PDB file of C-alpha atoms in Angstrom:
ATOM      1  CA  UNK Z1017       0.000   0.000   0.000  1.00 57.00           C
ATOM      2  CA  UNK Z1018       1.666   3.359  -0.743  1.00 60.00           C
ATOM      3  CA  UNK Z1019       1.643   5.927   1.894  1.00 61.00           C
ATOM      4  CA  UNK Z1020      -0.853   8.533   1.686  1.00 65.00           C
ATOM      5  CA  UNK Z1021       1.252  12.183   1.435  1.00 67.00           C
ATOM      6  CA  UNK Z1022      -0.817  14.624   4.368  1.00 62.00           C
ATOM      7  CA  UNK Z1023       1.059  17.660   2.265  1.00 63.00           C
ATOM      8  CA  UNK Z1024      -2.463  19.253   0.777  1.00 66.00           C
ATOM      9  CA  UNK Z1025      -4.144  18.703   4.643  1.00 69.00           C
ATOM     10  CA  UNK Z1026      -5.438  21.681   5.908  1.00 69.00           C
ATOM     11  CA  UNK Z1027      -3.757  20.765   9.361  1.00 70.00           C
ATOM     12  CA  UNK Z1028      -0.437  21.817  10.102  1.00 72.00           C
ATOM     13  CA  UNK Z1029       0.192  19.055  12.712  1.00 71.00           C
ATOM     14  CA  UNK Z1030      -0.255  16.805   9.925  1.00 67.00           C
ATOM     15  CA  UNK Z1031       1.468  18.527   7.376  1.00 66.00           C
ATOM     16  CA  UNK Z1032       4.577  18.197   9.564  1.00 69.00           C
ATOM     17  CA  UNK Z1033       4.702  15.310  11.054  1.00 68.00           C
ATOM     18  CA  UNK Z1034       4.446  14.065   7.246  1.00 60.00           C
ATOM     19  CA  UNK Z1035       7.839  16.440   6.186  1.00 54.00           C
ATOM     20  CA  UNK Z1036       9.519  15.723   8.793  1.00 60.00           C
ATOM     21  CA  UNK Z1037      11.837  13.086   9.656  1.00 83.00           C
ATOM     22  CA  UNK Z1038      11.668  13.853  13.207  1.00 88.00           C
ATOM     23  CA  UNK Z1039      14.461  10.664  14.238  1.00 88.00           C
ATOM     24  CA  UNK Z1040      16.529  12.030  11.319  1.00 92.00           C
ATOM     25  CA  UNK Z1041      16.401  15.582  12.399  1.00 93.00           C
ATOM     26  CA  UNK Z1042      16.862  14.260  16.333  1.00 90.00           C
ATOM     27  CA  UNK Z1043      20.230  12.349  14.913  1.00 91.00           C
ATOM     28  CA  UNK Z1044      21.383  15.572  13.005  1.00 95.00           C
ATOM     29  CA  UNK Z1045      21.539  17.262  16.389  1.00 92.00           C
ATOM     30  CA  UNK Z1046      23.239  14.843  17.853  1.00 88.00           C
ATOM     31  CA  UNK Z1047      26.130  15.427  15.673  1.00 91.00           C
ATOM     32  CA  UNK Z1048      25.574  12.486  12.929  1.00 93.00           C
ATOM     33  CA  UNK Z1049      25.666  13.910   9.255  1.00 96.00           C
ATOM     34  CA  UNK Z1050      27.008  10.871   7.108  1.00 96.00           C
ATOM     35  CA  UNK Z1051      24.324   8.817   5.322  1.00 96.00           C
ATOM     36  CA  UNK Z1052      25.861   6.048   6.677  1.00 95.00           C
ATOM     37  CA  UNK Z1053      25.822   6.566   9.883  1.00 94.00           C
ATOM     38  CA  UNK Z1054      22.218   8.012   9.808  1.00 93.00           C
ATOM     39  CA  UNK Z1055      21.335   4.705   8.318  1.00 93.00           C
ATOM     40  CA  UNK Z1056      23.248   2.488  11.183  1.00 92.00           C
ATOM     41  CA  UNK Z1057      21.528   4.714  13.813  1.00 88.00           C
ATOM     42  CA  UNK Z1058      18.320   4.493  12.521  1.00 86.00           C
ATOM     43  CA  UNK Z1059      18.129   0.829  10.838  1.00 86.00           C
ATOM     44  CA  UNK Z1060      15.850   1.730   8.271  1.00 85.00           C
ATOM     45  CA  UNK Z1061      16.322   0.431   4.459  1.00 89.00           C
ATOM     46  CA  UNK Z1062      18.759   2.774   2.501  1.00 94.00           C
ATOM     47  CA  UNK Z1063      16.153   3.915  -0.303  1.00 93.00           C
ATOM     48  CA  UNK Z1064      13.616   4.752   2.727  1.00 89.00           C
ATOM     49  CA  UNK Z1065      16.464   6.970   4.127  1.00 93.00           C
ATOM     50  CA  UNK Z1066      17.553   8.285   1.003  1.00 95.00           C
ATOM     51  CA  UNK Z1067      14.178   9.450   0.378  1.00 92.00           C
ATOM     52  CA  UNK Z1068      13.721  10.838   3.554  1.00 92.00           C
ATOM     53  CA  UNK Z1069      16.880  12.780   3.242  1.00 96.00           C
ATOM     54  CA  UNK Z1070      16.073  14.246   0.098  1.00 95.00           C
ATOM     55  CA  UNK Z1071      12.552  15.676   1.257  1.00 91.00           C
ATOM     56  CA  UNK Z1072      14.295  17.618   4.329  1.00 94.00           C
ATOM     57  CA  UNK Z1073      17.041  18.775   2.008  1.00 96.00           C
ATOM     58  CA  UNK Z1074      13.822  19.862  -0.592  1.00 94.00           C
ATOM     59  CA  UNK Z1075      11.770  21.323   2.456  1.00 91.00           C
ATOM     60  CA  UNK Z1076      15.215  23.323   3.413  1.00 96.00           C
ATOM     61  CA  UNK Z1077      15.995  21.507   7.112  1.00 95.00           C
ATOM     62  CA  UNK Z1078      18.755  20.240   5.912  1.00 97.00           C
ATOM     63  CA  UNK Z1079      21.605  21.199   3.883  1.00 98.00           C
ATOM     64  CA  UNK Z1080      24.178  19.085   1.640  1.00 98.00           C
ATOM     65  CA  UNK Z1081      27.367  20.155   2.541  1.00 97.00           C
ATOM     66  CA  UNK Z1082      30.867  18.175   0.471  1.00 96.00           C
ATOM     67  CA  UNK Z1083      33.682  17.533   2.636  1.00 93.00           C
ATOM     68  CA  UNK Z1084      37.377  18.163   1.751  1.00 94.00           C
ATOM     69  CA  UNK Z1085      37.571  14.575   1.156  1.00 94.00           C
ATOM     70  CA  UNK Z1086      34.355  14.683  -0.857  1.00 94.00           C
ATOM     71  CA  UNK Z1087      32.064  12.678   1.720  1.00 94.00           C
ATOM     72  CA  UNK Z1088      28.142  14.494   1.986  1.00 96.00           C
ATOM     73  CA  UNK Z1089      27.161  15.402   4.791  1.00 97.00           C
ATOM     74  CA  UNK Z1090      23.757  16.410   6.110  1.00 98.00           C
ATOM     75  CA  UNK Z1091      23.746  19.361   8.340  1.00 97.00           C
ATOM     76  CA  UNK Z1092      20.587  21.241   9.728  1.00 97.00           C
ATOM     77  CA  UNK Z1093      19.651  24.510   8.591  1.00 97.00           C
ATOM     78  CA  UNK Z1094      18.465  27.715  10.464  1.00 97.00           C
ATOM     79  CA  UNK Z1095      15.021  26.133   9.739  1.00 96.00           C
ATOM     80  CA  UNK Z1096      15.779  22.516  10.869  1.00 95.00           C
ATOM     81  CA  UNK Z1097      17.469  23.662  14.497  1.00 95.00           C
ATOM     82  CA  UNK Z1098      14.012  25.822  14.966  1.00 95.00           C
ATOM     83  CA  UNK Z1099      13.269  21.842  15.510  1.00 92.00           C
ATOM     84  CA  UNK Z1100      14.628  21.917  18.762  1.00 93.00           C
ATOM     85  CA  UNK Z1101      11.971  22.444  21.650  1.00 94.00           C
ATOM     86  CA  UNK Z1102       9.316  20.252  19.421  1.00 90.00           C
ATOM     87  CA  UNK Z1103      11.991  17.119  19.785  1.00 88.00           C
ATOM     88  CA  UNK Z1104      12.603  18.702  23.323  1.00 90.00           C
ATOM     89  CA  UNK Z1105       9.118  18.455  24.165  1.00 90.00           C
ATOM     90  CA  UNK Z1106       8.972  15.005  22.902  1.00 86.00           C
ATOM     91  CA  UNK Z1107      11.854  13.969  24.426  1.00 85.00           C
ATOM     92  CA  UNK Z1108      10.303  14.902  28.222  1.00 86.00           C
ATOM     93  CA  UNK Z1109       6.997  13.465  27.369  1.00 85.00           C
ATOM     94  CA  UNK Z1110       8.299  10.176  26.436  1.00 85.00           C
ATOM     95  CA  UNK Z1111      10.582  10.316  29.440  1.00 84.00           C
ATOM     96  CA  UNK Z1112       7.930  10.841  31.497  1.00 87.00           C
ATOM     97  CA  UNK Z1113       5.271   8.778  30.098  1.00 87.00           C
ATOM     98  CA  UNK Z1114       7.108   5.674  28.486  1.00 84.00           C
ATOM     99  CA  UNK Z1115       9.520   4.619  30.665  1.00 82.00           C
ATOM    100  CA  UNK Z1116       9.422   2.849  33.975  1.00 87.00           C
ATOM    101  CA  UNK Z1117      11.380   3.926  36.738  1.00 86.00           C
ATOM    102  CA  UNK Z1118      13.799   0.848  35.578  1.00 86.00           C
ATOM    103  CA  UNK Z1119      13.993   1.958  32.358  1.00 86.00           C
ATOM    104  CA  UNK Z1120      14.976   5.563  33.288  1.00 86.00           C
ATOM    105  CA  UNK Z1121      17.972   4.335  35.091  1.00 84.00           C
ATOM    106  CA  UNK Z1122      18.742   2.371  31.980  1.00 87.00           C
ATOM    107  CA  UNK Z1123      18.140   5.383  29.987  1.00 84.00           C
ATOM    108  CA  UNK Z1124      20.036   7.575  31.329  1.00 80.00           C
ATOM    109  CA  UNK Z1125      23.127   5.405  31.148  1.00 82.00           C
ATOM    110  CA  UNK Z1126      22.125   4.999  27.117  1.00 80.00           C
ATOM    111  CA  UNK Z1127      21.629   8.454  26.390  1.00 77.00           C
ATOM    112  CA  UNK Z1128      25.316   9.001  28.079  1.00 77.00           C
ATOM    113  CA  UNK Z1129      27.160   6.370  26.463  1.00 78.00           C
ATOM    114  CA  UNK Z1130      25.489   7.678  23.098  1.00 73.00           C
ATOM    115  CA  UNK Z1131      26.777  11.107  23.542  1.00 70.00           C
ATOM    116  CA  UNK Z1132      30.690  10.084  24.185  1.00 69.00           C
ATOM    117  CA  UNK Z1133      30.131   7.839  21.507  1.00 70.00           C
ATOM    118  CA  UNK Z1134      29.214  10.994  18.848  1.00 64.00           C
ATOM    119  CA  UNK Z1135      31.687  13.149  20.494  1.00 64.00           C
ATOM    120  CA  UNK Z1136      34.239  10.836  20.039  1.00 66.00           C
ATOM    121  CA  UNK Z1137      33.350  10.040  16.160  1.00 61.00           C
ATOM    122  CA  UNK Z1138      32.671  13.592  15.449  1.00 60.00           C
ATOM    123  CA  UNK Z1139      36.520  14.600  16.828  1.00 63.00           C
ATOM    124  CA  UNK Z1140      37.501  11.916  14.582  1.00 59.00           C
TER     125      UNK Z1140
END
């Protein structure tokens, strides 16, 4: 079944939440910007990302940026980091609705390890 596109809805909840990639966008903050590594964070098939990618780069959340070694790289615009306190808000209510008590221990040790991990790869 192909997905319906919610881009002619005359609801602007649904008109975003169909444009935007909100793990994507979520990852770009967290410092990844190579395809690849979008794809190994996210585990979604490569066409499904690729597709993805190209509709925030159309809708102007992302940029396409060539390194010095020629590698793309997906960084967010002005427009994608206005982003921020919708995947903040998300973030808290997930926290605090989601997750048992055992979980948030857990999670916090996660979301930790993740950051030194992309700190550590984006020094590289």
């Amino acid at each position: 079944m192909k997905k319906k596109s919610l881009q002619q809805e005359m609801c602007p909840m649904a008109r975003s939440v169909d444009a935007v990639g909100l793990l994507i966008v979520r990852d770009a903050y967290a410092g990844i910007r190579r395809f690849s590594d979008f794809q190994r964070s996210l585990g979604i098939a490569k066409n499904i990302l690729s597709s993805r990618l190209k509709a925030l780069v159309a809708l102007s959340i992302l940029r396409v940026e060539t390194t010095k070694r020629g590698h793309r790289e997906y960084v967010l615009t002005e427009k994608g980091a206005e982003l921020r306190p919708i995947l903040d808000a998300l973030s808290l209510w997930g926290r605090n609705h989601l997750f048992s008590d055992d979980e948030l221990a857990q999670l916090d040790v996660v979301m930790r390890e993740k950051r030194l991990t992309q700190r550590v790869r984006s020094s590289a």
